[in-house]
PDB file of C-alpha atoms in Angstrom:
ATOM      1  CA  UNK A   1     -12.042 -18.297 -20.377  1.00  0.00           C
ATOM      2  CA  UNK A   2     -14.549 -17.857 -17.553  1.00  0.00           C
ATOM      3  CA  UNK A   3     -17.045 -15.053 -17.685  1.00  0.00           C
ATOM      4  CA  UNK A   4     -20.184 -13.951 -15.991  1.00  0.00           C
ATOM      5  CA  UNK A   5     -23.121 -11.746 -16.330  1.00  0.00           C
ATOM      6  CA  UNK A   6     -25.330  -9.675 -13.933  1.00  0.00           C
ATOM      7  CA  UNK A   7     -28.144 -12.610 -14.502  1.00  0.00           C
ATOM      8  CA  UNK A   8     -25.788 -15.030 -12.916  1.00  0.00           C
ATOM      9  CA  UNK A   9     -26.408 -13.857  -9.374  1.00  0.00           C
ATOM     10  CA  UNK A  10     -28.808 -12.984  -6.868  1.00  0.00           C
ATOM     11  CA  UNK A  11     -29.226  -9.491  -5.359  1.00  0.00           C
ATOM     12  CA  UNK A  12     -28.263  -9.619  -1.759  1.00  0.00           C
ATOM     13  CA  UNK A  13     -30.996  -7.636   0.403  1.00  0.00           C
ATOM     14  CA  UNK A  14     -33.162  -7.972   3.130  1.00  0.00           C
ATOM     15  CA  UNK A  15     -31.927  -9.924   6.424  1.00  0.00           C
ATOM     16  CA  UNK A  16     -29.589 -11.756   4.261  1.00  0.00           C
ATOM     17  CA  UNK A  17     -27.749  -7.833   3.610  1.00  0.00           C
ATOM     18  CA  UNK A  18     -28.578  -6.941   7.112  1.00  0.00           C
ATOM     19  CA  UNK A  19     -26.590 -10.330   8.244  1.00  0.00           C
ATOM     20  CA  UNK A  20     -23.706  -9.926   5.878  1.00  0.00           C
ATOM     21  CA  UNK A  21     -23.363  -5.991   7.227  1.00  0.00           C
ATOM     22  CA  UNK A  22     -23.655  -7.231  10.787  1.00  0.00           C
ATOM     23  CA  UNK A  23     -20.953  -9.418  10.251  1.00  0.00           C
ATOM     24  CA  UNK A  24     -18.303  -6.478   8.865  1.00  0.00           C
ATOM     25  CA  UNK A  25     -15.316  -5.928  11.475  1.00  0.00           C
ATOM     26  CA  UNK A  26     -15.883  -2.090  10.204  1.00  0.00           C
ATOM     27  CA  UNK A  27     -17.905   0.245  12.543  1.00  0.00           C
ATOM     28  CA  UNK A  28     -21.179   0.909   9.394  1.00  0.00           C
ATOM     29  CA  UNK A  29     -24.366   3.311   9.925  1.00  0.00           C
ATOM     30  CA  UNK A  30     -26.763   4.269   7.848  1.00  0.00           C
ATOM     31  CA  UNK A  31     -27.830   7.927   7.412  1.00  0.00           C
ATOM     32  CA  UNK A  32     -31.303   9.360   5.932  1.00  0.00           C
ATOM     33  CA  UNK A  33     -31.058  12.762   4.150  1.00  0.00           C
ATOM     34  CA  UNK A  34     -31.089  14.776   7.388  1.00  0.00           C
ATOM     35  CA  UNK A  35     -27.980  12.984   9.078  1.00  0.00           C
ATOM     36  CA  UNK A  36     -30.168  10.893  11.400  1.00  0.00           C
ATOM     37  CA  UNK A  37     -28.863   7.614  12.009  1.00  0.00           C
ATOM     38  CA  UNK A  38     -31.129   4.868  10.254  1.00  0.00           C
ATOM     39  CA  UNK A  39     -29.125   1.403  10.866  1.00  0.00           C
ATOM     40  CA  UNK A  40     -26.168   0.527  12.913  1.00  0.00           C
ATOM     41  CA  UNK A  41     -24.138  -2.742  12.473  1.00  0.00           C
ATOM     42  CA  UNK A  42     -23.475  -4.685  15.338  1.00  0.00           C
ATOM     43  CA  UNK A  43     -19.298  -3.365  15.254  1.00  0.00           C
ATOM     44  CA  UNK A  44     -20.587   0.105  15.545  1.00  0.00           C
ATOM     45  CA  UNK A  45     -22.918  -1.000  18.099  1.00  0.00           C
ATOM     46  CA  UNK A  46     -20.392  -2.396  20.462  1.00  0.00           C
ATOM     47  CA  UNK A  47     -17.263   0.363  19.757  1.00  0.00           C
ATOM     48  CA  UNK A  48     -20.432   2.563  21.271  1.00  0.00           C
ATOM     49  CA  UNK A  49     -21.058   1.099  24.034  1.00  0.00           C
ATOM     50  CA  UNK A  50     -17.420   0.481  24.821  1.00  0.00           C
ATOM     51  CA  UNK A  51     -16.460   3.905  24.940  1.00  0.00           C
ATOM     52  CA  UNK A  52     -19.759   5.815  25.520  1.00  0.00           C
ATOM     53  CA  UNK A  53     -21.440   3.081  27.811  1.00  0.00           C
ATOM     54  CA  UNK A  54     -24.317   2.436  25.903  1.00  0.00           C
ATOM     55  CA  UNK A  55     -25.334   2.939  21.809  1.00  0.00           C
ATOM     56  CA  UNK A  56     -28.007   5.059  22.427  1.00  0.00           C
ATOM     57  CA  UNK A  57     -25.945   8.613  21.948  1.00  0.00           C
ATOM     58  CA  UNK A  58     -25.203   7.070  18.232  1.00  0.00           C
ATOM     59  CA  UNK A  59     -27.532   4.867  17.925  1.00  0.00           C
ATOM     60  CA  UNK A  60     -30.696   4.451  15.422  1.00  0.00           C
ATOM     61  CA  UNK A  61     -32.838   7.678  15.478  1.00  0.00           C
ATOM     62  CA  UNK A  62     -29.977   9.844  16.990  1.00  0.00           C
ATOM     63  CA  UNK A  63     -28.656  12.807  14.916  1.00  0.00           C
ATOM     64  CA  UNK A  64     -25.341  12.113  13.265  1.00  0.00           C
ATOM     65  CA  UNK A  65     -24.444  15.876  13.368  1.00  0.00           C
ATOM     66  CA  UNK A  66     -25.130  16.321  16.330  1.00  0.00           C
ATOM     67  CA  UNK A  67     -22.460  13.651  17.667  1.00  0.00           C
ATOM     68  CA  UNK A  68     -19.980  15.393  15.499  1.00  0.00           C
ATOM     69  CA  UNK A  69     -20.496  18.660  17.185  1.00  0.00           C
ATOM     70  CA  UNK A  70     -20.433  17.120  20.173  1.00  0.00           C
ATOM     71  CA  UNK A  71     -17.157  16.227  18.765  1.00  0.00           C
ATOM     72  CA  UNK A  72     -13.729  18.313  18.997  1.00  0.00           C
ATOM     73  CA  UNK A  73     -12.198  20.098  15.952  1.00  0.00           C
ATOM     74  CA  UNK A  74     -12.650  16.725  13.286  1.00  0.00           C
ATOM     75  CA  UNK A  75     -16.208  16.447  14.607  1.00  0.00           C
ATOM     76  CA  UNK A  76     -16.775  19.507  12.585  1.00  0.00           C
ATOM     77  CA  UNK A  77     -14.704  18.823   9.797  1.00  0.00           C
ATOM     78  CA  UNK A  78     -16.591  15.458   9.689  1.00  0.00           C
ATOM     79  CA  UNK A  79     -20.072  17.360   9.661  1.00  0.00           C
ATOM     80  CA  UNK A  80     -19.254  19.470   6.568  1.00  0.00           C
ATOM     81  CA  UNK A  81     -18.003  16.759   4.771  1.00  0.00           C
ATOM     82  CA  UNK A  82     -20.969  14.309   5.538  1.00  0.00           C
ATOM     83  CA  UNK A  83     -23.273  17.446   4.726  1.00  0.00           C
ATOM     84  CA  UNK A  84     -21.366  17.691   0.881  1.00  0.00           C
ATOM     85  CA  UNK A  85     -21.728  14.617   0.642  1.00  0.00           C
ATOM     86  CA  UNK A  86     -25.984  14.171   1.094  1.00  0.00           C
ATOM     87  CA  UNK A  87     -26.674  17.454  -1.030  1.00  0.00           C
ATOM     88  CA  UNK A  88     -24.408  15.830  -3.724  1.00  0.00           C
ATOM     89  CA  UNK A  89     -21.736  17.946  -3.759  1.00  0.00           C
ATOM     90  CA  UNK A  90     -18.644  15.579  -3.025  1.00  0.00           C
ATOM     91  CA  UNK A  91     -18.705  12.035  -4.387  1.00  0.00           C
ATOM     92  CA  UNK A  92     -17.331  10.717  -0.957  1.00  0.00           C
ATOM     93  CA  UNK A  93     -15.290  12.443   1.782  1.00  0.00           C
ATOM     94  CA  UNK A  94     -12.677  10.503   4.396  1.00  0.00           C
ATOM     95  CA  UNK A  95     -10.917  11.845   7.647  1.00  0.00           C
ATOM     96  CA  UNK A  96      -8.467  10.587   9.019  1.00  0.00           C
ATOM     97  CA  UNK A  97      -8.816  11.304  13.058  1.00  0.00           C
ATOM     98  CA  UNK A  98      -7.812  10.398  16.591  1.00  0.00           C
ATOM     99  CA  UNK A  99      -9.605   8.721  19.078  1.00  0.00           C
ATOM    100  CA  UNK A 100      -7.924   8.080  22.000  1.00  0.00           C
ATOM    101  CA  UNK A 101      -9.337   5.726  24.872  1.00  0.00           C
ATOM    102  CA  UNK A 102      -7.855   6.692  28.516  1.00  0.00           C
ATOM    103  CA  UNK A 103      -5.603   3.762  28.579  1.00  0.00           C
ATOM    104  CA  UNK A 104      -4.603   3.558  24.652  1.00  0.00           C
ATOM    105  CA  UNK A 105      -3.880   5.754  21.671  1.00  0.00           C
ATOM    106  CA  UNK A 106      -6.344   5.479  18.585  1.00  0.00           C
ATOM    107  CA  UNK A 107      -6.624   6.625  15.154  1.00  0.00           C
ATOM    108  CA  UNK A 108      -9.971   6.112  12.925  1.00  0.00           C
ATOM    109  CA  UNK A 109     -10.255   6.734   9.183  1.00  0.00           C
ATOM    110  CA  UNK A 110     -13.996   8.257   8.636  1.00  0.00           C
ATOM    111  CA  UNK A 111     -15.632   7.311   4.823  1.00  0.00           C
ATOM    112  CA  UNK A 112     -18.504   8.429   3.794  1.00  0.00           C
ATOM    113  CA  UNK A 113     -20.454   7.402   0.648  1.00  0.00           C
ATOM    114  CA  UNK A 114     -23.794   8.405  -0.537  1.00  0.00           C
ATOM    115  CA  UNK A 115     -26.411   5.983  -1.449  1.00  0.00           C
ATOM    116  CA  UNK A 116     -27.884   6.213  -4.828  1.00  0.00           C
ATOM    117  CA  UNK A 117     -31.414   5.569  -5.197  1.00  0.00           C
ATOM    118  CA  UNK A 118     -34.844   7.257  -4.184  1.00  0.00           C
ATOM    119  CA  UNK A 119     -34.668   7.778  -0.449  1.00  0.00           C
ATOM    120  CA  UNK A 120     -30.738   8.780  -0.509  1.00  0.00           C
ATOM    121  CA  UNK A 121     -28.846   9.246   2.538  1.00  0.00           C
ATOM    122  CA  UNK A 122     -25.206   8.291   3.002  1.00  0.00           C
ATOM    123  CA  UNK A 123     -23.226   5.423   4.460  1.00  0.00           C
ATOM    124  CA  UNK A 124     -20.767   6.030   7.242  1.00  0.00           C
ATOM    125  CA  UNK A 125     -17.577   3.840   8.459  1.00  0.00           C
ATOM    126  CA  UNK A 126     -14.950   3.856  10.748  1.00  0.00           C
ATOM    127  CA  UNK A 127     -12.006   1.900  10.627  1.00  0.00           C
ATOM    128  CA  UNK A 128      -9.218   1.659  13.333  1.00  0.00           C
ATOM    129  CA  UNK A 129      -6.132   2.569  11.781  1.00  0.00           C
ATOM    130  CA  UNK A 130      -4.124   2.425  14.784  1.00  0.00           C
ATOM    131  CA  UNK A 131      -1.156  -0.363  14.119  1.00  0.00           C
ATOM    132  CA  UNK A 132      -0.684   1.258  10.496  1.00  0.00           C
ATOM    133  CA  UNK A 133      -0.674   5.110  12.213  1.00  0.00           C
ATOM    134  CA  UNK A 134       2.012   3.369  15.155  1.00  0.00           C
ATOM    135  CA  UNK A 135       4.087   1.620  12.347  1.00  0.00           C
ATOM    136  CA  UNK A 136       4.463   4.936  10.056  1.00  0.00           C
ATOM    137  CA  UNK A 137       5.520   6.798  13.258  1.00  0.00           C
ATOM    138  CA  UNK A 138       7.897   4.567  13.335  1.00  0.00           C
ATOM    139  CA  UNK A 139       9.425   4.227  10.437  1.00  0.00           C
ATOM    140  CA  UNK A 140       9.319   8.336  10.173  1.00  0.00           C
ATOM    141  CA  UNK A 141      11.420   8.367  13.623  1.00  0.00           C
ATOM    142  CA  UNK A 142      14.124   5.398  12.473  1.00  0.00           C
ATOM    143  CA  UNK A 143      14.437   7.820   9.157  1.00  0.00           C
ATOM    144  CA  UNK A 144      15.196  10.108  11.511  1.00  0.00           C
ATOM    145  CA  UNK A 145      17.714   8.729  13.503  1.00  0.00           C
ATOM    146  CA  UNK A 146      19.460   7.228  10.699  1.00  0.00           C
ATOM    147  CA  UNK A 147      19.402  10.269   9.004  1.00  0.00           C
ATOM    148  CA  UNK A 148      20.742  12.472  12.073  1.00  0.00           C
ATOM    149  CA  UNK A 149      23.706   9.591  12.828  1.00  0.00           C
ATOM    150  CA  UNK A 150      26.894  10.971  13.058  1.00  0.00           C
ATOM    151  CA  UNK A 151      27.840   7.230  11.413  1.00  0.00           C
ATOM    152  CA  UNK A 152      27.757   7.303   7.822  1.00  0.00           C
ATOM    153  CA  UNK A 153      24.770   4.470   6.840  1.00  0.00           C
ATOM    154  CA  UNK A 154      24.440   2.586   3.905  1.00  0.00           C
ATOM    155  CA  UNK A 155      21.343   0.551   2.445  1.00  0.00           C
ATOM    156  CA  UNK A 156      21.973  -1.516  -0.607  1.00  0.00           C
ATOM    157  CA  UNK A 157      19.794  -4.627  -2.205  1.00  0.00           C
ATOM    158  CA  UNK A 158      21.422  -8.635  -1.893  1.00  0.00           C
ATOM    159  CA  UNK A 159      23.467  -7.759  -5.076  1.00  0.00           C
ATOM    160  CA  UNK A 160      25.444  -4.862  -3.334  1.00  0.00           C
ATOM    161  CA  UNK A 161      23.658  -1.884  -5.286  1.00  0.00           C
ATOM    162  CA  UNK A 162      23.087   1.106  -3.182  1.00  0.00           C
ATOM    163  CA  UNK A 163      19.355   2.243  -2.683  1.00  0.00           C
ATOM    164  CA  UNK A 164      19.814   4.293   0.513  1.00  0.00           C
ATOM    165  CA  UNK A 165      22.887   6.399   2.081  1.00  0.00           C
ATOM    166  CA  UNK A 166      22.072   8.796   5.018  1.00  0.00           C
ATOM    167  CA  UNK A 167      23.413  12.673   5.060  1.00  0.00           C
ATOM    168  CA  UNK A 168      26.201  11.785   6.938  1.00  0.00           C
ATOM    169  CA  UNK A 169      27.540   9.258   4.181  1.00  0.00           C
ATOM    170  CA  UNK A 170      26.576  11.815   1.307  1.00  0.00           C
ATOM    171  CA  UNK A 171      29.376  14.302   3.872  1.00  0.00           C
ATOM    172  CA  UNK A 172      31.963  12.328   4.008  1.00  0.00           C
ATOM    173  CA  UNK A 173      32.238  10.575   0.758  1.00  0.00           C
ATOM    174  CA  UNK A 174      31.311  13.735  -1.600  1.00  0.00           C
ATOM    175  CA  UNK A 175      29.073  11.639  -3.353  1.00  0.00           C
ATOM    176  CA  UNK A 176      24.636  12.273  -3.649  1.00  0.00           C
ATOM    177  CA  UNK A 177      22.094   9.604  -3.465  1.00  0.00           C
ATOM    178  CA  UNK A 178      21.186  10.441  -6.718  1.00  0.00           C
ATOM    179  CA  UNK A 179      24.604  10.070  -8.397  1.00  0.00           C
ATOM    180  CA  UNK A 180      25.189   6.338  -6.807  1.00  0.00           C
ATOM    181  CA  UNK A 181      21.251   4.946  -6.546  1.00  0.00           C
ATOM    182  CA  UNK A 182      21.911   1.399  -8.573  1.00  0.00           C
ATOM    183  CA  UNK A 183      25.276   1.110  -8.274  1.00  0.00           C
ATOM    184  CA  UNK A 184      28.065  -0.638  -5.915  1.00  0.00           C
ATOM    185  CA  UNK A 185      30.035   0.600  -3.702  1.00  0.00           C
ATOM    186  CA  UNK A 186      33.153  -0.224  -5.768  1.00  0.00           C
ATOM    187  CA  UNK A 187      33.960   3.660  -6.626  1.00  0.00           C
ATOM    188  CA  UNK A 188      34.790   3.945  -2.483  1.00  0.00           C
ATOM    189  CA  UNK A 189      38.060   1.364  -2.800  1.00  0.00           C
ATOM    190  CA  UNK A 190      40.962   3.581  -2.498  1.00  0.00           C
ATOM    191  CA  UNK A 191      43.461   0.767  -3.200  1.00  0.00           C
ATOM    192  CA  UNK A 192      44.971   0.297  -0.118  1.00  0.00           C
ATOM    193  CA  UNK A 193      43.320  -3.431  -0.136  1.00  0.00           C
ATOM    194  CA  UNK A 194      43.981  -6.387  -1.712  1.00  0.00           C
ATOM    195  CA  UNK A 195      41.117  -8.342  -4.061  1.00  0.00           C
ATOM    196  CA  UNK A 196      41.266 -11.179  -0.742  1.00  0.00           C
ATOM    197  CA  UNK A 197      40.064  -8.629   1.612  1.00  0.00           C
ATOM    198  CA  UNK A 198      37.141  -7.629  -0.405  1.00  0.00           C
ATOM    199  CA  UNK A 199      35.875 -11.754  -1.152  1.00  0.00           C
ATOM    200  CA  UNK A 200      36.440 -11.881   2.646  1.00  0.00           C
ATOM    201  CA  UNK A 201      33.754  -9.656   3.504  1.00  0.00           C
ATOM    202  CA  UNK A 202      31.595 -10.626   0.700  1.00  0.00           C
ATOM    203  CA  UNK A 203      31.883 -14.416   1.714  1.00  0.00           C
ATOM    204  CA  UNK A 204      30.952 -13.312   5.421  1.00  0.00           C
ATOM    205  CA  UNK A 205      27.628 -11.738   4.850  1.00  0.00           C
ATOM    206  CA  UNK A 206      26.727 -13.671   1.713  1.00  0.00           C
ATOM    207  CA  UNK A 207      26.440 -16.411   4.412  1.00  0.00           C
ATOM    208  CA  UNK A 208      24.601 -14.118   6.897  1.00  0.00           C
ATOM    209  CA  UNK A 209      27.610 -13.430   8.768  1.00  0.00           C
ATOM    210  CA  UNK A 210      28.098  -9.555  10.376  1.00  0.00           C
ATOM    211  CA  UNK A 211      30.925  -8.707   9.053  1.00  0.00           C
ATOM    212  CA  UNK A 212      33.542  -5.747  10.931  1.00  0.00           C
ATOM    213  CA  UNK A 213      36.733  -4.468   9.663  1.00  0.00           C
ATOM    214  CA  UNK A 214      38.509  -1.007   9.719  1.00  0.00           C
ATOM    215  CA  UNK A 215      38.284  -0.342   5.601  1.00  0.00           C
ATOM    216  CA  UNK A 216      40.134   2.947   3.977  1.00  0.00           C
ATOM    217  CA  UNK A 217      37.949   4.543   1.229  1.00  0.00           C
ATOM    218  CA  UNK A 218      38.407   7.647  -1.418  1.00  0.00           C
ATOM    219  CA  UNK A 219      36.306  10.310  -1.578  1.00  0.00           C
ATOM    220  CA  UNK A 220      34.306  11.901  -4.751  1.00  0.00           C
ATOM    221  CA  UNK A 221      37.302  14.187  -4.320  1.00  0.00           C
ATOM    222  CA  UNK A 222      40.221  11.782  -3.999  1.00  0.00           C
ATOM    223  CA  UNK A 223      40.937  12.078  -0.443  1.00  0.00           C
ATOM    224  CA  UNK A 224      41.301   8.684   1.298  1.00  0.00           C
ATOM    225  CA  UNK A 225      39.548   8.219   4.598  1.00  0.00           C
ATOM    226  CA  UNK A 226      39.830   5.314   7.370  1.00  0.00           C
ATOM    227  CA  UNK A 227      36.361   4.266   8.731  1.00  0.00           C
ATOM    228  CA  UNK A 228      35.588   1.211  10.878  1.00  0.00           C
ATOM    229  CA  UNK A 229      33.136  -0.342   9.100  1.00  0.00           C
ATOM    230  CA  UNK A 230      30.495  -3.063  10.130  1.00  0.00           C
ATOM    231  CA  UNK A 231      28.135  -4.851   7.513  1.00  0.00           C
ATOM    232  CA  UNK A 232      25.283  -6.567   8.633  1.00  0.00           C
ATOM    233  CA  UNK A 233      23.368  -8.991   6.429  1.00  0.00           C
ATOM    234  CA  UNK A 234      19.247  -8.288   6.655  1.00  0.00           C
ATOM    235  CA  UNK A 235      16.855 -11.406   6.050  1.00  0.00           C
ATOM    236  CA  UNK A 236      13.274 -11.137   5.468  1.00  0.00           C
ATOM    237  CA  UNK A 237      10.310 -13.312   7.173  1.00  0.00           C
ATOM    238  CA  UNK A 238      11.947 -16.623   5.401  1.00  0.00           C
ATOM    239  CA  UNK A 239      15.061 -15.645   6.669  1.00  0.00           C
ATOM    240  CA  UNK A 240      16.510 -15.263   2.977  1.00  0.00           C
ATOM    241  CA  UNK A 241      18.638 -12.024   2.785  1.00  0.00           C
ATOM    242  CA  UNK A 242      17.349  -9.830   0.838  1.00  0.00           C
ATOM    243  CA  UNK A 243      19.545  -6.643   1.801  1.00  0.00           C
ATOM    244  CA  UNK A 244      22.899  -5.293   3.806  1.00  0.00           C
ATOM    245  CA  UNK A 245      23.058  -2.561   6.001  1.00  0.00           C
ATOM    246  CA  UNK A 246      26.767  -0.693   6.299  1.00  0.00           C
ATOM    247  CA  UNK A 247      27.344   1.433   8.737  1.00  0.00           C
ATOM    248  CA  UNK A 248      30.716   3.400   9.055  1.00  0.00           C
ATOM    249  CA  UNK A 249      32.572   5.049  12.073  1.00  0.00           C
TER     250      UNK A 249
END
């Protein structure tokens, strides 16, 4: 097998370190020991002057802590942390924060990380967390909706086993999540169809068909129940299907 040691490669420093920082899509500055700004990468330098009109305010020889009071409430959260950090007493801190522009909503993940040798000092970066922040909200408000349905939702896997029912399934059928994760949805048949019906629908959206039918089902109690029921199949970015979302009414 392949291996290395340290004596293998060259330390990067210099204007070769300076270059390879420069060329970072994260906003990077440097800080000394008293939070003033020592080096700014060229990202940092131009998020500056797009929202503050010029770098200067943030810019090399301007006082880190005093941009985060200038701040609103995470400015000073940001300044204790950054301050625990230079006198040693966290290992790193991060911050998740907004930023919003007038035209666009924004969301920034602060790290900072001290540097270890003589002359100390920390290194701070931002990075624009915006399209993950957007895709989590929404995600949380689909849970929601699904969740709040007054349709009874299913979730299960290409093989039929269940990994998700909503609140309103869990009502009408009697049965948890926990007590069907993993398995099919055979404990709903009720009887009242015939083995054909059931390879009908299973032929439909095993070839990516939707399939819709009005389906009678038994209850964790034995009560049977009519639903209308439609099944769609759900592909991923191959277009293989890879799940099949049920949703009864």
């Amino acid at each position: 097998p392949w291996t290395y040691s340290s004596d293998m490669f060259t330390p990067i420093k210099g204007k070769r370190l300076e270059n390879l920082l420069h060329a970072l899509p994260v906003n990077i500055a440097l800080l000394n020991k008293a939070g003033i700004i020592e080096f700014t990468n060229h990202s940092w330098n131009k998020f500056a002057v797009e929202n503050f009109g010029d770098s200067s305010k943030v810019g090399v020889g301007a006082s880190y802590f005093q941009v985060c009071d200038d701040s609103e409430l995470e400015g000073l959260d940001a300044m204790q942390g950054i301050r625990k950090v230079l006198k040693g007493e966290l290992d790193f801190f991060t911050l998740e924060y907004p930023c919003h522009s007038p035209d666009k909503n924004r969301w920034f993940i602060l790290s900072v990380n001290p540097v270890k040798d003589s002359e100390g000092g920390a290194v701070v970066s931002h990075v624009n967390i915006t399209d993950q922040v957007e895709a989590e909200v929404k995600i949380r408000n689909l849970t929601l909706a699904i969740e709040q349905s007054f349709s009874s939702v299913m979730f299960t896997d290409k093989h039929g086993k269940i990994e998700y029912v909503n609140s309103m399934f869990e009502k009408t059928s009697g049965y948890s999540l926990k007590e069907i994760m993993g398995k099919t949805p055979n404990f709903l048949k009720s009887g009242k169809h015939h083995s054909a019906f059931y390879m009908s629908l299973w032929e439909n959206i095993a070839s990516g068909k939707e399939h819709r039918s009005e389906v009678c089902n038994k209850s964790k109690s034995g009560e049977l129940y009519w639903e209308d029921q439609s099944i769609t199949p759900i592909r991923d970015d191959e277009g293989d299907i890879t799940h099949y979302l049920s949703v009864q009414f």
